[in-house]
XYZ file of C-alpha atoms in Angstrom:
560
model
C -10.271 -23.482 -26.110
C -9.789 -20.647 -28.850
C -9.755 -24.037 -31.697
C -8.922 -21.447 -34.237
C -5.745 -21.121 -33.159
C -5.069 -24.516 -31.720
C -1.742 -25.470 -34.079
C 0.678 -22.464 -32.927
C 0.978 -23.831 -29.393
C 2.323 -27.569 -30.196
C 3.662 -26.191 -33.454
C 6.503 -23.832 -31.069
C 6.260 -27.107 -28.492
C 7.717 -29.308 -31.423
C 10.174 -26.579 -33.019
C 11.923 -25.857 -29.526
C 15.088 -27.412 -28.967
C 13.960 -30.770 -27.392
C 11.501 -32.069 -30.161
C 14.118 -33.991 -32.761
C 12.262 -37.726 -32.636
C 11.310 -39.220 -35.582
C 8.168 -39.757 -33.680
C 7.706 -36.204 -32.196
C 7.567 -35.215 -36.595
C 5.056 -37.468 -37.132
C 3.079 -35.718 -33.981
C 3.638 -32.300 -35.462
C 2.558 -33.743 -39.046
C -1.116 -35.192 -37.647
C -1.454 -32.176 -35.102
C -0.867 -29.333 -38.248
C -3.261 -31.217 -40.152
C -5.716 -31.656 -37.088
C -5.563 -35.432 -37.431
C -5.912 -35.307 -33.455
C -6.616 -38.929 -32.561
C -3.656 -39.738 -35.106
C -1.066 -37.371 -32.643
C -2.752 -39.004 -29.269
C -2.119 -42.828 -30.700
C 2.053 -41.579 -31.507
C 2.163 -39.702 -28.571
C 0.727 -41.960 -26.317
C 3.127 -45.021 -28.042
C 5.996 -42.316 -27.219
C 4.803 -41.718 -23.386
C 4.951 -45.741 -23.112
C 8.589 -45.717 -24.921
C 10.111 -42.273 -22.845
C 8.218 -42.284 -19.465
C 10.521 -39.874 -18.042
C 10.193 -37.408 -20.637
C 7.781 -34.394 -19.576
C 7.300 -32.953 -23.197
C 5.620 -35.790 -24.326
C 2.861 -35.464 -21.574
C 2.908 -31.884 -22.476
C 1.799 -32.536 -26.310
C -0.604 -35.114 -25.342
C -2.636 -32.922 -22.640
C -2.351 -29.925 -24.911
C -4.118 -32.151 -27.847
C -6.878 -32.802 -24.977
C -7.419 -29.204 -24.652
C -7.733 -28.388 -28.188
C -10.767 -31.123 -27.647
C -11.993 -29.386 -25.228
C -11.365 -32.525 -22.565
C -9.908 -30.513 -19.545
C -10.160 -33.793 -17.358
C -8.123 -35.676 -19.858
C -5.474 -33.041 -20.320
C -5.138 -32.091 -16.817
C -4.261 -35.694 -16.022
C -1.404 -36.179 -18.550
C -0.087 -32.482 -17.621
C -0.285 -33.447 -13.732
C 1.311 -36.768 -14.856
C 4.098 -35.087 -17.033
C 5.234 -32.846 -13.242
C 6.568 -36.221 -12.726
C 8.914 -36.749 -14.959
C 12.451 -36.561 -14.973
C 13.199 -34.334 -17.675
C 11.045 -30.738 -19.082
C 8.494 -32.317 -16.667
C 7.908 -28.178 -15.906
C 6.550 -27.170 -19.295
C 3.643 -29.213 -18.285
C 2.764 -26.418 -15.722
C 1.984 -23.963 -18.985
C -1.036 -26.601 -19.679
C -2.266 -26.449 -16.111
C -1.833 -22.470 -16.071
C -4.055 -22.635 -19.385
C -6.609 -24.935 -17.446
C -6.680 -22.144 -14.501
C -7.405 -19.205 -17.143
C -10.106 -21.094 -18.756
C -11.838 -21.406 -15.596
C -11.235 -17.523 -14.908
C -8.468 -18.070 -12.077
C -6.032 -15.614 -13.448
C -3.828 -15.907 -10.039
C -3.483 -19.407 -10.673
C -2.794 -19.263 -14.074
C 0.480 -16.683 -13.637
C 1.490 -18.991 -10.829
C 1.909 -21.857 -12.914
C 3.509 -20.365 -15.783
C 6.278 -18.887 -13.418
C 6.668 -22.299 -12.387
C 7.307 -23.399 -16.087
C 9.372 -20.126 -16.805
C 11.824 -20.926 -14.139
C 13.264 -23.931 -15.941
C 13.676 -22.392 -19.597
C 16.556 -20.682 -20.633
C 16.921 -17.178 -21.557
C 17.089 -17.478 -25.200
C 14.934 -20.509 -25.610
C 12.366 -18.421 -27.359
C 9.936 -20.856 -28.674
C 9.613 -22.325 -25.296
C 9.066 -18.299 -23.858
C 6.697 -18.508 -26.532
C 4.589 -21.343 -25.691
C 3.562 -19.095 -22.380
C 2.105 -16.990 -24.921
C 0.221 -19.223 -26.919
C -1.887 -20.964 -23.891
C -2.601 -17.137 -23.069
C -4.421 -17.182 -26.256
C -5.676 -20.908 -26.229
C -7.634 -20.481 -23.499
C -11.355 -19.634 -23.194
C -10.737 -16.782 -21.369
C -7.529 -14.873 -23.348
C -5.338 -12.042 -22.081
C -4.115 -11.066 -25.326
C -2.362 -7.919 -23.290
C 0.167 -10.663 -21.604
C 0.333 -12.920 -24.901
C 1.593 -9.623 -27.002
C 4.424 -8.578 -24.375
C 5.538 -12.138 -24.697
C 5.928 -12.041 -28.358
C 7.227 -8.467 -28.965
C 10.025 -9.399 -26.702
C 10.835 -12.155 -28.464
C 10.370 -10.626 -31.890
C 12.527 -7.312 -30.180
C 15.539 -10.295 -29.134
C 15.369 -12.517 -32.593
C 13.250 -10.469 -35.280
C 13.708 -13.392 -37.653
C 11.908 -16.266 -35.598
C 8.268 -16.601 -37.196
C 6.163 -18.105 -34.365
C 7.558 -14.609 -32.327
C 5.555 -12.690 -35.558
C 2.608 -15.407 -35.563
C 1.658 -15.486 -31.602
C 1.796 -11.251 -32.057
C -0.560 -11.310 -34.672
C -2.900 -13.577 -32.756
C -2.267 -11.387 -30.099
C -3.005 -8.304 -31.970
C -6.067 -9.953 -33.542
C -7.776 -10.730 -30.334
C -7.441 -6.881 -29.451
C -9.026 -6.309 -33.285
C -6.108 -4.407 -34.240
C -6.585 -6.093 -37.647
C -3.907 -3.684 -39.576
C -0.943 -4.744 -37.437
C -1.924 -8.397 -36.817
C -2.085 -8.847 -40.774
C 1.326 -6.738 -40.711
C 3.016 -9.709 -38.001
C 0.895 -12.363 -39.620
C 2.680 -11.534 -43.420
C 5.896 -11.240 -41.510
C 5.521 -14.814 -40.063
C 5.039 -16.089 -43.538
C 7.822 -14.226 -45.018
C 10.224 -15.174 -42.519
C 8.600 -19.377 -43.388
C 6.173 -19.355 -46.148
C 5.721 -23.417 -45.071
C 3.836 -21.609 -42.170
C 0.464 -22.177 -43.627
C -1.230 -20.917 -40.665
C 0.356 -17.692 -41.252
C -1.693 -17.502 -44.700
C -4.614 -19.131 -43.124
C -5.032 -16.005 -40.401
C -4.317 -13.317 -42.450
C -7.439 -15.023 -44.822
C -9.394 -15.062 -41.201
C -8.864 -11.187 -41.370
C -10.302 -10.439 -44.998
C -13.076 -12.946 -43.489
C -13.488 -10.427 -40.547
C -14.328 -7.200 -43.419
C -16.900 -9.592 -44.965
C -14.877 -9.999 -47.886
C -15.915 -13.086 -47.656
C -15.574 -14.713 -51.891
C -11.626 -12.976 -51.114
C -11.074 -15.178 -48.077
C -12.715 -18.572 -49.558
C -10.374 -18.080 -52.598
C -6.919 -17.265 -49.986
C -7.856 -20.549 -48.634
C -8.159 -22.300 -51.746
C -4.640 -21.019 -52.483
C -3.192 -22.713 -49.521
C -4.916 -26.031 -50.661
C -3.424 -25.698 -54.240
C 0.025 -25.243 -52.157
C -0.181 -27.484 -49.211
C -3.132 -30.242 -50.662
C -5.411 -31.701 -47.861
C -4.581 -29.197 -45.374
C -7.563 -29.879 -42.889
C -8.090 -26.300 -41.320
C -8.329 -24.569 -44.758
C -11.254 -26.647 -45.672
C -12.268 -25.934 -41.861
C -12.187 -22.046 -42.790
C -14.085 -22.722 -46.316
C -17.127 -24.533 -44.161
C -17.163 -21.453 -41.729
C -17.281 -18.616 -43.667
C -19.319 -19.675 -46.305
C -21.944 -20.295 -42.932
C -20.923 -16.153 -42.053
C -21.291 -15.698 -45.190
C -25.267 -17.879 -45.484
C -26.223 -15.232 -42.541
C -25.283 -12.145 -44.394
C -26.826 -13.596 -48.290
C -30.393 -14.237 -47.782
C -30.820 -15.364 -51.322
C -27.673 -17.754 -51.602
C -28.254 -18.791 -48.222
C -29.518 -22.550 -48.492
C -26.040 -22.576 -51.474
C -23.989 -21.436 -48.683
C -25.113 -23.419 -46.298
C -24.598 -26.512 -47.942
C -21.173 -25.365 -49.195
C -19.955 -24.975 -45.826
C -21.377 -28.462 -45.050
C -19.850 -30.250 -47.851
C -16.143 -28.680 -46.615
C -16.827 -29.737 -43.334
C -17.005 -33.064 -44.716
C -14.336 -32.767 -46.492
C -12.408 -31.160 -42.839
C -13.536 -34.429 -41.908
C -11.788 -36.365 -44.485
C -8.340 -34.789 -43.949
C -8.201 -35.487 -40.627
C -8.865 -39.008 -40.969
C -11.984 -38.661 -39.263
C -10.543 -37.183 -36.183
C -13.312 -36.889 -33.322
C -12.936 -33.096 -32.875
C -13.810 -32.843 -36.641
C -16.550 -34.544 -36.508
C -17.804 -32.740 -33.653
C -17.213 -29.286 -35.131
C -19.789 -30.549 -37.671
C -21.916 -31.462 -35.215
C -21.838 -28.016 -34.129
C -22.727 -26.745 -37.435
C -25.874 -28.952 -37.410
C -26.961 -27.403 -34.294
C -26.635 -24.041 -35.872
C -27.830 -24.778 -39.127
C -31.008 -26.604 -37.101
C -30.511 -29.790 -39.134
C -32.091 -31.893 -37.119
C -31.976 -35.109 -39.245
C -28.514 -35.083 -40.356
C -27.384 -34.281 -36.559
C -29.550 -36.970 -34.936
C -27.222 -40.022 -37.469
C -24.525 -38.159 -36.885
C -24.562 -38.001 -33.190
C -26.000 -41.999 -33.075
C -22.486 -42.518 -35.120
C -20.195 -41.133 -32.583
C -21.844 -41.581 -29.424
C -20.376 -44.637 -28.337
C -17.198 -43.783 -29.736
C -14.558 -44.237 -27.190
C -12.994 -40.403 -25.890
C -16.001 -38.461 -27.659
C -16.546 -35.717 -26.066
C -20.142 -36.089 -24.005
C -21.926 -33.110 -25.496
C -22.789 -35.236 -28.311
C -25.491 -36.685 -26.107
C -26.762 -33.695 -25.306
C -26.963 -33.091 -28.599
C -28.458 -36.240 -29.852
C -31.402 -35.212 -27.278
C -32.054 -32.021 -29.230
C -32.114 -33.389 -32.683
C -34.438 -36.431 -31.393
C -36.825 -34.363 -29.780
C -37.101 -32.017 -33.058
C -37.610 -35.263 -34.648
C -39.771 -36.347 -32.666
C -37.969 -39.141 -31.378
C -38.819 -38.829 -27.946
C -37.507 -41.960 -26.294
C -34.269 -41.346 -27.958
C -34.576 -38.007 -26.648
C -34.962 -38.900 -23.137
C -32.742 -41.655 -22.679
C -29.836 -39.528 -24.413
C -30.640 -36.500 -22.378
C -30.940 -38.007 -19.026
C -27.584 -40.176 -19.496
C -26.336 -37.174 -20.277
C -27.293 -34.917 -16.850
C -27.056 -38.150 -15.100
C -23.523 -39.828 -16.326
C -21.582 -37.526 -18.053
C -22.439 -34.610 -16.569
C -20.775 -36.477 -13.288
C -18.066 -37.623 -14.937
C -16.784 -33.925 -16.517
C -15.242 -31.062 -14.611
C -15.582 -29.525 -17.873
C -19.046 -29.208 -18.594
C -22.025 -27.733 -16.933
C -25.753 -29.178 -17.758
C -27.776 -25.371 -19.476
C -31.025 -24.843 -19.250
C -31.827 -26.052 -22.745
C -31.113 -29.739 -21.827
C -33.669 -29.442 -18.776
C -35.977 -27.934 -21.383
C -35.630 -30.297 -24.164
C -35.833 -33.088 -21.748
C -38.985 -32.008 -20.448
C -40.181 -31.176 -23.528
C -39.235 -34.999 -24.824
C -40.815 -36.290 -21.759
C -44.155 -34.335 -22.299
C -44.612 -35.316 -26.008
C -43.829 -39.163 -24.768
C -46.580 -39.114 -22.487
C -49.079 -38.156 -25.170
C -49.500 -34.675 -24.322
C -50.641 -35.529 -20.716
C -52.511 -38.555 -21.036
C -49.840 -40.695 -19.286
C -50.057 -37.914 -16.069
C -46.926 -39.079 -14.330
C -44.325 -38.556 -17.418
C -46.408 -35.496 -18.152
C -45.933 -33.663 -14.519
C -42.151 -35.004 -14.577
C -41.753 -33.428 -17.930
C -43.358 -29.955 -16.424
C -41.360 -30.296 -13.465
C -38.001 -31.031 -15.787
C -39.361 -27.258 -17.545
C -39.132 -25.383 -14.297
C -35.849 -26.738 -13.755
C -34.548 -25.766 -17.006
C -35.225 -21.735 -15.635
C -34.018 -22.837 -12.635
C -30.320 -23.447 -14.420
C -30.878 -20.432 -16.656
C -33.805 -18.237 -16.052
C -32.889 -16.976 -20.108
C -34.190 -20.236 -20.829
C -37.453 -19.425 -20.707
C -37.267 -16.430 -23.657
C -37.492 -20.105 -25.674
C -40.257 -21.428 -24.407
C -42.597 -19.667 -26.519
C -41.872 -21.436 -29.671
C -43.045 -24.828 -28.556
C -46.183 -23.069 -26.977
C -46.925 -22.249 -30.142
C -46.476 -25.467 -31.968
C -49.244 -26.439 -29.260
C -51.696 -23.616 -30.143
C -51.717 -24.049 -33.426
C -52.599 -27.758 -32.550
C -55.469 -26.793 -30.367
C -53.883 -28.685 -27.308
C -54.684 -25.266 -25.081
C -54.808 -27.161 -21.568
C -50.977 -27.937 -22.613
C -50.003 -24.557 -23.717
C -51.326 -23.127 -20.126
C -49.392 -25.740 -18.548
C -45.836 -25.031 -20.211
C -46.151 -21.410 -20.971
C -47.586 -20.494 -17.716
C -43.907 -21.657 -16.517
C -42.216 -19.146 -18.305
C -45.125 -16.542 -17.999
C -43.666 -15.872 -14.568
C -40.547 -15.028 -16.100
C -40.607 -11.170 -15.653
C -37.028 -10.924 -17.378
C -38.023 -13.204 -20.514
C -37.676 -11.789 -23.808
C -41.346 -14.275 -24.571
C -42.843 -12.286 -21.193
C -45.823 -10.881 -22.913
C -46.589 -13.839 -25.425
C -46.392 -16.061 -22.856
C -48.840 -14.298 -21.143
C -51.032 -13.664 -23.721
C -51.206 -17.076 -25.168
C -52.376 -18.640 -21.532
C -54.677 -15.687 -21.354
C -56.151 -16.928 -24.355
C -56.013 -20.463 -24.066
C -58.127 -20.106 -20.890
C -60.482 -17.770 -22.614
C -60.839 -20.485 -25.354
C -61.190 -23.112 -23.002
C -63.314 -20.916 -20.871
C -65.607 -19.852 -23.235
C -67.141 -23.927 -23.992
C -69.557 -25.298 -21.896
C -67.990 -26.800 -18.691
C -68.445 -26.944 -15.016
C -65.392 -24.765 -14.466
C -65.472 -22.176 -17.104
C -65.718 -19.138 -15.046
C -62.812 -20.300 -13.114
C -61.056 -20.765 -16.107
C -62.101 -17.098 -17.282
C -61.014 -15.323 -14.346
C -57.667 -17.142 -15.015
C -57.796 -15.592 -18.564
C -58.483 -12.243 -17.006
C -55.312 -12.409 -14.780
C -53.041 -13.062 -17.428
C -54.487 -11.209 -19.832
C -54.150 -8.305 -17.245
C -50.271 -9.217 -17.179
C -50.138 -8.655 -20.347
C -51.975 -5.314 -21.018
C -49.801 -4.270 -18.051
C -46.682 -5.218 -19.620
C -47.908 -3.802 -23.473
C -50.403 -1.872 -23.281
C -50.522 -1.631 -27.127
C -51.391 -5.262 -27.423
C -54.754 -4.533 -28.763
C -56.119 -8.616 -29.259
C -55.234 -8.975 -25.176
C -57.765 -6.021 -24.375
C -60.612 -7.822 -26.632
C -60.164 -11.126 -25.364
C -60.052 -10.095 -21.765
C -63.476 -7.746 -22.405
C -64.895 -10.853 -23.863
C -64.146 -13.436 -20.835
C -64.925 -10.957 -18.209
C -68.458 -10.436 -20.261
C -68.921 -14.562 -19.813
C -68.346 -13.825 -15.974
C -71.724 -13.052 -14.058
C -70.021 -10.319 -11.606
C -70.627 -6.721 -11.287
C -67.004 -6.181 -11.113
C -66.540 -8.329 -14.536
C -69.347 -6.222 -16.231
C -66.976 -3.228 -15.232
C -63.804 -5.006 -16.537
C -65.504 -5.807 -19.635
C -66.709 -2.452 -20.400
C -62.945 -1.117 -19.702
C -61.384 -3.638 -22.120
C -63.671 -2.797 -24.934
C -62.713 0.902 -24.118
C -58.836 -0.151 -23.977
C -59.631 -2.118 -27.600
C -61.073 0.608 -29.505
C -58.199 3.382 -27.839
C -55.393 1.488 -28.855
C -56.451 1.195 -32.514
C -57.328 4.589 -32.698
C -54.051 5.242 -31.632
C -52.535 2.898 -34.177
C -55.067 4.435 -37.246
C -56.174 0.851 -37.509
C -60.097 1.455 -36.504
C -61.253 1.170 -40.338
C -59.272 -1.290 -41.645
C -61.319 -3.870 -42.641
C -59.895 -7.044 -40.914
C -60.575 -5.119 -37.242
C -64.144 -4.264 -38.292
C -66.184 -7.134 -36.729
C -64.439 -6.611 -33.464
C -64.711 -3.134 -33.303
C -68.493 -3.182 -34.344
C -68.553 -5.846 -31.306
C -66.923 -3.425 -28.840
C -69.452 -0.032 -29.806
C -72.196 -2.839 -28.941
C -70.709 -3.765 -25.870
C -70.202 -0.362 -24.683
C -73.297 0.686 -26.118
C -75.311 -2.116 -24.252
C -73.068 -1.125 -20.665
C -74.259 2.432 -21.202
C -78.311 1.225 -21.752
C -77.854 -0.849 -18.943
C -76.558 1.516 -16.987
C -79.362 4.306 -17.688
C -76.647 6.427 -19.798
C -79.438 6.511 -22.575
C -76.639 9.368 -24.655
C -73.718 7.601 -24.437
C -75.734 4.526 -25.480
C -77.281 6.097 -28.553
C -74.016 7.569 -29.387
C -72.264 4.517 -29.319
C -74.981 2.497 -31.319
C -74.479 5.351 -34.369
C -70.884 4.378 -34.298
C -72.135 0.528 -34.581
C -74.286 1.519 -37.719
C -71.765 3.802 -39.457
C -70.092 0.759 -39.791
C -73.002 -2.072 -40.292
C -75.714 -0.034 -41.665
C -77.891 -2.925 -41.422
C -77.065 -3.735 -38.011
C -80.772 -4.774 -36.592
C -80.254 -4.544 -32.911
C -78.309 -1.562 -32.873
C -81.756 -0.139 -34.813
C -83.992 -1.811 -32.294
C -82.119 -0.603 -29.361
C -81.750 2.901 -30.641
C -86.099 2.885 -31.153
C -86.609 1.311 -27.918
C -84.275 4.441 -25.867
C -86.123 6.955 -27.867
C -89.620 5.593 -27.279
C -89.086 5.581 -23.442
């Protein structure tokens, strides 16, 4: 659900004509000031007290949806169709359900369910059509505008009509006229904060970002403890962080301190908490994520991607226990459970990931193959997946484990469509070169394997200059003809590509390319191409005047 915009719906729910309770005010009160679990505790308490009384299941299963809990709020709205009264508006929450899941047919047939039951010039209810329109994860701002403008056209001077346009306008990035409805709103009811709060959204949108912090400071000097406005502080001053390389860290932990504060005002609602949860994940703060999601994750109602991400912040913590267990409830339980949420390939990856550093890198050979196994299937979910799989390869070269950077990057080195394609390739090339090039029973097994995906690579970039050397170099450990020949074409390949790039003298390629004139040099002697050989040699001592068996060599052609 658009969250941004999650007050206007219950807001015109509460305003209609049937919302007078005492109890229905102190809903609107906690909803406007995203005190969620406060508004499901009255609203709940008011279900038990008015069973028959349809609105009430409305409120509650639009709450759910602003939570993102389709399950929950597609109960209460299929539970509200049986009551005795308004039990019809409930169909506008099950039409928002159907757009969010991309059934557009669906969606219109519910809300002409709902529309048949309110009354011409019960606008705010009309209205509330609009608003899920918006709400939803998949909007039709085109439908949600000729709502509103037909209201505004019928009663110019009712302010959610002016609000739901703007939003409507907004969505389309007409940013002049949604400002233009969103002042009107606020003229027309300057106690409709969320009026100010959007048109602050919009200076946020033209990265006038200091302007928009300081419009929603203004609504907390007017309307104190207003829990979105501090919401808006923490997320642009994280727009902001991305755009102010200097300030960033500042920034950063500006918007985290507001989200605290977000946290605060709504009396530690669950959906506040978990929108800072989200702004670990993107901020990568692994620590502060991993006791955050331990707090919540046996909170009753929490919405089960906090497991999911307690396994990503364990893993980067190296927690790996805490990584498995979390992510395989998660895939195993939850996922189950929810009609709401899908398992990505990142949780297969960080699960197999978890699994492989818990078996100590492969010495426990059963957790280690389940944890490779768990990799594939992450690219199975989503074959983008494997663009990411790079990083942790990495992390393992740099270690020296090079057995497990062939076994996880070779996954993803299949990947023709991943953005890490080459890498991937290069960096098992290499590890089998390295591994390869040691004294072992199997090394020219393992340095045919470093051919092959060194080929890939060249194939795939054939400016990568290091996968030309290193392939010249296994094939010369290979005692083939057809090596010899590979060898002698790499070395060529090497020297060509930094000629093309101007980078033959500079200084950090010179032992390399002194290595590949020798090479070629040496093929060319071998080969009875006494010229080329001599020619080639030169080169070598242009560079390494002191170079003895270039010397040598270049006495011994001339002497026979």
């Amino acid at each position: 659900m658009n969250k941004k915009y999650s007050i206007s719906l219950l807001a015109l729910a509460l305003s209609s004509s049937f919302a007078f309770a005492q109890s229905i005010n102190e809903a609107k009160t906690a909803i406007n000031a995203e005190q969620f679990d406060k508004a499901k505790e009255i609203l709940k308490d008011l279900i038990g007290k008015k069973p028959a009384d349809g609105v009430n299941y409305f409120y509650l299963g639009d709450v759910f949806l602003k939570e993102d809990q389709s399950d929950s709020a597609r109960y209460y709205f299929d539970q509200g169709l049986l009551a005795k009264t308004k039990g019809s508006l409930n169909y506008i929450g099950l039409g928002q359900i159907e757009l969010d899941n991309n059934r557009s047919a669906e969606a219109v047939a519910n809300f002409k369910k709902a529309e048949k039951d309110i009354k011409k010039k019960d606008y705010n209810e009309q209205l509330l059509v609009a608003a899920a329109y918006l709400n939803s994860k998949m909007p039709n701002a085109k439908e949600a505008q000729t709502i509103a403008a037909d209201v505004v056209a019928k009663d110019y001077s009712n302010p959610m009509g002016h609000l739901l346009l703007g939003r409507a306008f907004l969505e389309q990035k007409n940013l002049n006229d949604a400002f233009a409805s969103f002042r009107n709103a606020y003229d027309l009811d300057n106690t409709l904060v969320e009026a100010k709060l959007q048109m602050a959204m919009i200076t946020k949108r033209a990265r006038a970002y200091a302007d928009a912090i300081k419009a929603c400071e203004e609504i907390l000097a007017t309307t104190p403890g207003y829990a979105p406005a501090y919401r808006e502080i923490a997320e642009i001053s994280y727009m902001w962080s991305k755009a102010n390389a200097p300030r960033e860290k500042e920034l950063i932990a500006q918007a985290g301190e507001n989200y605290k504060k977000f946290i605060k005002a709504t009396d530690n609602s669950i959906d506040s908490q978990m929108r800072y949860a989200d702004f670990l994940v993107k901020t990568e703060n692994y620590p502060e994520l991993e006791r955050v999601a331990t707090q919540m994750k046996d909170i009753k109602g929490v919405n089960p991607r906090i497991h999911r991400y307690l396994g990503y912040a364990a893993y980067e913590n190296k927690n790996y226990q805490v990584s498995v267990d979390a992510l395989d409830k998660f895939l195993k339980v939850y996922l189950k459970e929810s009609k709401s949420l899908n398992a990505i390939g990142r949780d297969y990856m960080y699960l197999g990931l978890s699994e492989i550093g818990l078996s100590n890198d492969g010495e426990n050979k059963e957790l280690y193959n389940k944890g490779l196994n768990h990799l594939k299937d992450a690219i199975n979910v989503e074959i983008a997946i494997a663009g990411e799989f790079n990083r942790y390869g990495l992390d393992l070269f740099r270690a020296k484990k090079y057995q497990n950077v062939i076994d996880v990057l070779s996954i993803s080195a299949d990947v023709k469509e991943s953005s890490g394609y080459i890498y991937d390739n290069y960096y098992v090339g290499y590890s089998y070169y390295l591994l390869g090039s040691t004294d072992r029973p199997d090394s020219e097994d393992l340095l045919k394997k470093a051919d092959e995906y060194l080929a890939k690579t060249i194939e795939a970039s054939p400016l990568t200059q290091e996968a030309y050397f290193y392939r010249a170099r296994a094939n010369r450990y290979i005692d083939h003809v057809d090596a010899y020949d590979r060898m002698f074409e790499s070395y060529q390949g090497f020297l060509k590509v930094l000629g093309e790039k101007n980078e033959l003298k500079d200084a950090a390629n010179k032992e390399q390319v002194i290595e590949a004139h020798t090479s070629i040099a040496t093929y060319y002697a071998n080969k009875n191409k006494n010229a080329e050989a001599v020619e080639e040699f030169k080169k070598v001592l242009n560079l390494d005047p002191t170079n003895s068996f270039a010397k040598k060599t270049i006495e011994a052609i001339n002497k026979g």
